[in-house]
Short mmCIF file of C-alpha atoms in Angstrom, two decimals:
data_model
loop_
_atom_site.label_atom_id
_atom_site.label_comp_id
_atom_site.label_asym_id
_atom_site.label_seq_id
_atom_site.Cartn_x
_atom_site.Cartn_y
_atom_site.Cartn_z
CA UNK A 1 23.31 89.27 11.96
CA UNK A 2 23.86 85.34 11.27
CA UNK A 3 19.90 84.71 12.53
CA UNK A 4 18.71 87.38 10.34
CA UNK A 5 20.69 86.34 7.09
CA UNK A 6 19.16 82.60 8.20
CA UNK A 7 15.62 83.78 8.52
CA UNK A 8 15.57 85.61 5.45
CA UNK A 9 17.53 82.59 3.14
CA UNK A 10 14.61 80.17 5.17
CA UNK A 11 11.71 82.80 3.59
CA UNK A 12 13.50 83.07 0.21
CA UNK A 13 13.61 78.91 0.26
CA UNK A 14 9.78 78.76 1.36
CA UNK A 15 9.10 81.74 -1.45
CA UNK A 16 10.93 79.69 -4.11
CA UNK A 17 8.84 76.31 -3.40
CA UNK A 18 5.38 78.12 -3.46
CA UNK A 19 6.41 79.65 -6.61
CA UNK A 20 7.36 76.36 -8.18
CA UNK A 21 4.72 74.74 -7.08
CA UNK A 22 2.47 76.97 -8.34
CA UNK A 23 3.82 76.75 -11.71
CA UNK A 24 3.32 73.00 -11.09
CA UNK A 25 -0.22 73.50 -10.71
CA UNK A 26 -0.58 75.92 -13.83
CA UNK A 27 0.68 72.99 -15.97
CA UNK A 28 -1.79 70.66 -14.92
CA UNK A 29 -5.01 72.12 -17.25
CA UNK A 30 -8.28 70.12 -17.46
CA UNK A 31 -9.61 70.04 -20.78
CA UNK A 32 -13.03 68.70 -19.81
CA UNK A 33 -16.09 69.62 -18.28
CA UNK A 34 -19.63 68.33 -16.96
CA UNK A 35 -21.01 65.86 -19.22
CA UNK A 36 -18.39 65.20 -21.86
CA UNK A 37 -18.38 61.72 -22.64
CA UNK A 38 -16.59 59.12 -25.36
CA UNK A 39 -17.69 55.48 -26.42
CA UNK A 40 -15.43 53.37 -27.29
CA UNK A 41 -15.06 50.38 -29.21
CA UNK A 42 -13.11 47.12 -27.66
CA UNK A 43 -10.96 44.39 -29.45
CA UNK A 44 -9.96 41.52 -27.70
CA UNK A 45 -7.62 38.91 -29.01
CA UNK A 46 -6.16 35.39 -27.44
CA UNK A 47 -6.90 33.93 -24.21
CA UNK A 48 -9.02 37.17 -22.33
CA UNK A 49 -9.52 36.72 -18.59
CA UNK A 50 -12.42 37.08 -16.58
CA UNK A 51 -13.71 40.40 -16.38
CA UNK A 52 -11.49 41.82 -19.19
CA UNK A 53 -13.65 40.58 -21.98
CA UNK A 54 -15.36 44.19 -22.45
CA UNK A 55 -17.15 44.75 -26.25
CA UNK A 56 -18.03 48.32 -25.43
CA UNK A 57 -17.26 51.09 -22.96
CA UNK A 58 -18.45 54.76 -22.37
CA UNK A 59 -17.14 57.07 -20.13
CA UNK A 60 -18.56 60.30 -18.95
CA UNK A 61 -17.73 63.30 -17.05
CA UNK A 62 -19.46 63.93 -14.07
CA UNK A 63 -18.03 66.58 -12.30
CA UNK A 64 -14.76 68.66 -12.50
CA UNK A 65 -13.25 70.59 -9.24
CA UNK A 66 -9.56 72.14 -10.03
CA UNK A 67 -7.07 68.99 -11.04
CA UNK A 68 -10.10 66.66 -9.74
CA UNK A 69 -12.38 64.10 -12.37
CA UNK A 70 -15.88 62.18 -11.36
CA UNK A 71 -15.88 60.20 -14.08
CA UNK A 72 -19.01 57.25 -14.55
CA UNK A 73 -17.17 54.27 -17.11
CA UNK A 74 -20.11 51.74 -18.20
CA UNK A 75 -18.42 48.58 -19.61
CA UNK A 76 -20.40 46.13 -22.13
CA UNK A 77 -19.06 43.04 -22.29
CA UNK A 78 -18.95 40.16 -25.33
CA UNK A 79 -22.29 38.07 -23.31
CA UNK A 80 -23.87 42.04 -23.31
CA UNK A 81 -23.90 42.23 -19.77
CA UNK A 82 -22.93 45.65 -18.21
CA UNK A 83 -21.62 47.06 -15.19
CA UNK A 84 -21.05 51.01 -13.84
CA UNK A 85 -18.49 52.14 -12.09
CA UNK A 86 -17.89 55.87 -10.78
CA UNK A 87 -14.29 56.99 -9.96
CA UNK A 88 -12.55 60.25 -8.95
CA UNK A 89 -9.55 60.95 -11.04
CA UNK A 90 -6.54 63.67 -10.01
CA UNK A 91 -4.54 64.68 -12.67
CA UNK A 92 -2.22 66.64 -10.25
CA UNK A 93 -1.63 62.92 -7.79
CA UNK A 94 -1.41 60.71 -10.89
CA UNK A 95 -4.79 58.84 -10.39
CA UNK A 96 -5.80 58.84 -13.41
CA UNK A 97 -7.34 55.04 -13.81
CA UNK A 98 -6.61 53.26 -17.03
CA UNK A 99 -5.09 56.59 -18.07
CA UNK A 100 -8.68 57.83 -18.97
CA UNK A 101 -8.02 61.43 -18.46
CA UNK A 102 -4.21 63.24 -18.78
CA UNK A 103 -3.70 66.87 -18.74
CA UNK A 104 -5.02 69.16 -21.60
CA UNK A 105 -2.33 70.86 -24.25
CA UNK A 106 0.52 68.76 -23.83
CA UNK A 107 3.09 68.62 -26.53
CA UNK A 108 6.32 66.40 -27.38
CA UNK A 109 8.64 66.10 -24.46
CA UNK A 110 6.22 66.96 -21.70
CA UNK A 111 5.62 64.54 -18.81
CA UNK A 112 2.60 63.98 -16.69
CA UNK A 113 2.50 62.14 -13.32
CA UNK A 114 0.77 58.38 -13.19
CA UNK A 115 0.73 56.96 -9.85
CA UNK A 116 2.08 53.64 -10.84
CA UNK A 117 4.15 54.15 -13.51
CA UNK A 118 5.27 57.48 -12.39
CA UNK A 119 6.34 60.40 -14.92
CA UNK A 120 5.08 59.14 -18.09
CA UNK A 121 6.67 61.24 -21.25
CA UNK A 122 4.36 62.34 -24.03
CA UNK A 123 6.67 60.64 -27.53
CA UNK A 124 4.91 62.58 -30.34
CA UNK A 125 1.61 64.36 -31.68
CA UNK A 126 0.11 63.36 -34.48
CA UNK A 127 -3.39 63.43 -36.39
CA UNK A 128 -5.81 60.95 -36.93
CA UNK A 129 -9.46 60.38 -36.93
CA UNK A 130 -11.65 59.43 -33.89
CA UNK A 131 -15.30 59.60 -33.40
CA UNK A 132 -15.76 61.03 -37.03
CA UNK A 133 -13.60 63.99 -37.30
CA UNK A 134 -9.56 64.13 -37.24
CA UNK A 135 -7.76 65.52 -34.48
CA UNK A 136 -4.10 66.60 -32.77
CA UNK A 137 -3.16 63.37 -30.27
CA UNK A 138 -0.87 62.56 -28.10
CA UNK A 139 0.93 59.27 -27.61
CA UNK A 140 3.30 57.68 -24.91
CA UNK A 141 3.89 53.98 -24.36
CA UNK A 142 4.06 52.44 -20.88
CA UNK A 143 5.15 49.31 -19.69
CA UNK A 144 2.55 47.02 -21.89
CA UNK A 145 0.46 49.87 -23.71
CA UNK A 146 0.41 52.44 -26.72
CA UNK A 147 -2.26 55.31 -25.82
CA UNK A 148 -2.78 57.92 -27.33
CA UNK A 149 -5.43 61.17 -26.15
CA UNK A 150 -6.96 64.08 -27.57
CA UNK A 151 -4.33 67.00 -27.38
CA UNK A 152 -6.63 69.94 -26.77
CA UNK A 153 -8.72 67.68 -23.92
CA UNK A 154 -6.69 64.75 -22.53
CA UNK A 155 -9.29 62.35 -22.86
CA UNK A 156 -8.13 58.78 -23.77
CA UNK A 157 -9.04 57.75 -27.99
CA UNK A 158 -6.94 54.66 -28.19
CA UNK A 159 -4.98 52.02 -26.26
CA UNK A 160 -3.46 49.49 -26.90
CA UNK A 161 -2.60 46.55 -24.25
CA UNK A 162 -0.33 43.72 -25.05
CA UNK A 163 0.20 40.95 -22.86
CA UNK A 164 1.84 37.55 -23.05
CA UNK A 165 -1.53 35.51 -24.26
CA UNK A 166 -3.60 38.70 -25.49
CA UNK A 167 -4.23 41.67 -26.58
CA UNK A 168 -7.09 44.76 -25.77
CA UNK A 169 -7.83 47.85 -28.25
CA UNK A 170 -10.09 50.06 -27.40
CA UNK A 171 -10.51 53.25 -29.81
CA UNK A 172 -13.06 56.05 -29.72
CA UNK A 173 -16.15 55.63 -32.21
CA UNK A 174 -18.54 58.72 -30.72
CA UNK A 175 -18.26 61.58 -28.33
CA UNK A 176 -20.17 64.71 -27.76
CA UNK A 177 -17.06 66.66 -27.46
CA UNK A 178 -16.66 67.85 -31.42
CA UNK A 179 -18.68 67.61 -34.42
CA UNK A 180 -18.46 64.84 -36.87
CA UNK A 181 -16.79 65.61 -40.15
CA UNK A 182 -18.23 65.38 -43.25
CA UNK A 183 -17.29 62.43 -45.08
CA UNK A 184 -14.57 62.51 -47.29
CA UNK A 185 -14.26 61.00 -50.88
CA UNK A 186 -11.08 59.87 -52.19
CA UNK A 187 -9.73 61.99 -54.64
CA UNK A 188 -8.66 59.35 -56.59
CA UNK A 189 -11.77 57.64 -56.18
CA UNK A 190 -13.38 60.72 -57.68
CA UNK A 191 -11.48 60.98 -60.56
CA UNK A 192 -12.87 56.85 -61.53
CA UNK A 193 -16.22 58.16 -60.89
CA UNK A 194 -16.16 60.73 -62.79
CA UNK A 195 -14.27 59.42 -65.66
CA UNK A 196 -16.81 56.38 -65.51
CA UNK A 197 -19.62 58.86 -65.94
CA UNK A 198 -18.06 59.94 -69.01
CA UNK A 199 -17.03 56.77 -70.42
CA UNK A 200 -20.96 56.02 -70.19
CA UNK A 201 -22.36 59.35 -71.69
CA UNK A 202 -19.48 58.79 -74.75
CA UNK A 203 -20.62 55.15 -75.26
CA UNK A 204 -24.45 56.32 -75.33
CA UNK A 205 -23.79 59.00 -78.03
CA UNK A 206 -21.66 56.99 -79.85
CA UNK A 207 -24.58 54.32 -80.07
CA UNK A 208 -27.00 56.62 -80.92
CA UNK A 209 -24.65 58.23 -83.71
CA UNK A 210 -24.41 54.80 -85.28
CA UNK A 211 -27.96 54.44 -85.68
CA UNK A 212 -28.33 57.56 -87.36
#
């Protein structure tokens, strides 16, 4: 009676950890597919080093399989030299580079898994503009960097490194993931124009009523 009550508490353990770990899994969504790519703009301030000096970047998504990223990054640097790289990403291991690529949908409070900082904790969503059209991000801060991603997608649209004797931003200018916005003009803006264009229609007619 003992062995059986053993086996079946050893079956209700195993049955419990696939469970889990299949909710695990479900959490981990890729928001990507073949062929999405950003560009990004670089800022580099203070004393650079070697290699780091990068004016321009672009990556693009190869290939998606599950929690798995081929990714191609092509870095332009200040002398407008440039080197390609290609790198496989897991979302579900934590390799996930320069934190390129994070799960899709995350919200405030929700962690995912970086392989060398370990569980990093999403601190807020907000919105703001990248590559011409405003979206829902995501931000967490690590050890020496701000990022922040696209919500619905993961992909990285701005970071910010700090370091004792510099400093790297690199923000999203294009992608071929959403549509550019139209631009918008300042209400206030507006208003001066338009009050401008009737302070110059008055004065005309008031000219031309005085020489009458």
């Amino acid at each position: 009676m003992t062995k059986k009550i053993a086996l079946c508490m050893i079956c209700l353990a195993v049955l419990v950890g696939v469970h889990f770990s299949a909710v695990a899994l479900a959490q981990i969504v890729v928001g990507l597919q073949e062929g999405d790519l950003m560009e990004y703009q670089v800022t580099c301030i203070g004393d650079v080093p070697e290699k780091h000096d990068v004016d321009r970047a672009t990556i693009e998504v190869v290939s998606v399989k599950g929690t798995t990223v081929d990714i191609k990054l092509t870095s332009i640097y200040s002398d407008e030299t440039e080197e390609t790289d290609h790198s496989t990403l897991n979302l579900e291991t934590g390799q996930i580079g320069d934190a390129f690529i994070i799960p899709a949908n995350l919200s405030e409070g929700d962690t995912f898994l970086e392989q060398t900082e370990g569980n990093i904790t999403i601190s807020g969503v907000e919105h703001k503009k990248y590559a011409g059209a405003k979206r829902a991000v995501v931000t967490a801060t690590t050890t020496y960097t701000m990022f922040y991603w696209d919500q619905s997608t993961g992909f990285l649209v701005e970071a910010t490194s700090t370091y004792s004797n510099f400093t790297i931003t690199t923000k999203a200018e294009k992608t071929n993931i959403w549509e550019t916005e139209p631009y918008e003009i300042d209400p206030i803006i507006s208003i001066i124009l338009i009050a401008t264009v009737i302070g110059a229609v008055l004065t005309l007619f008031l000219r031309d009523k005085n020489k009458k």
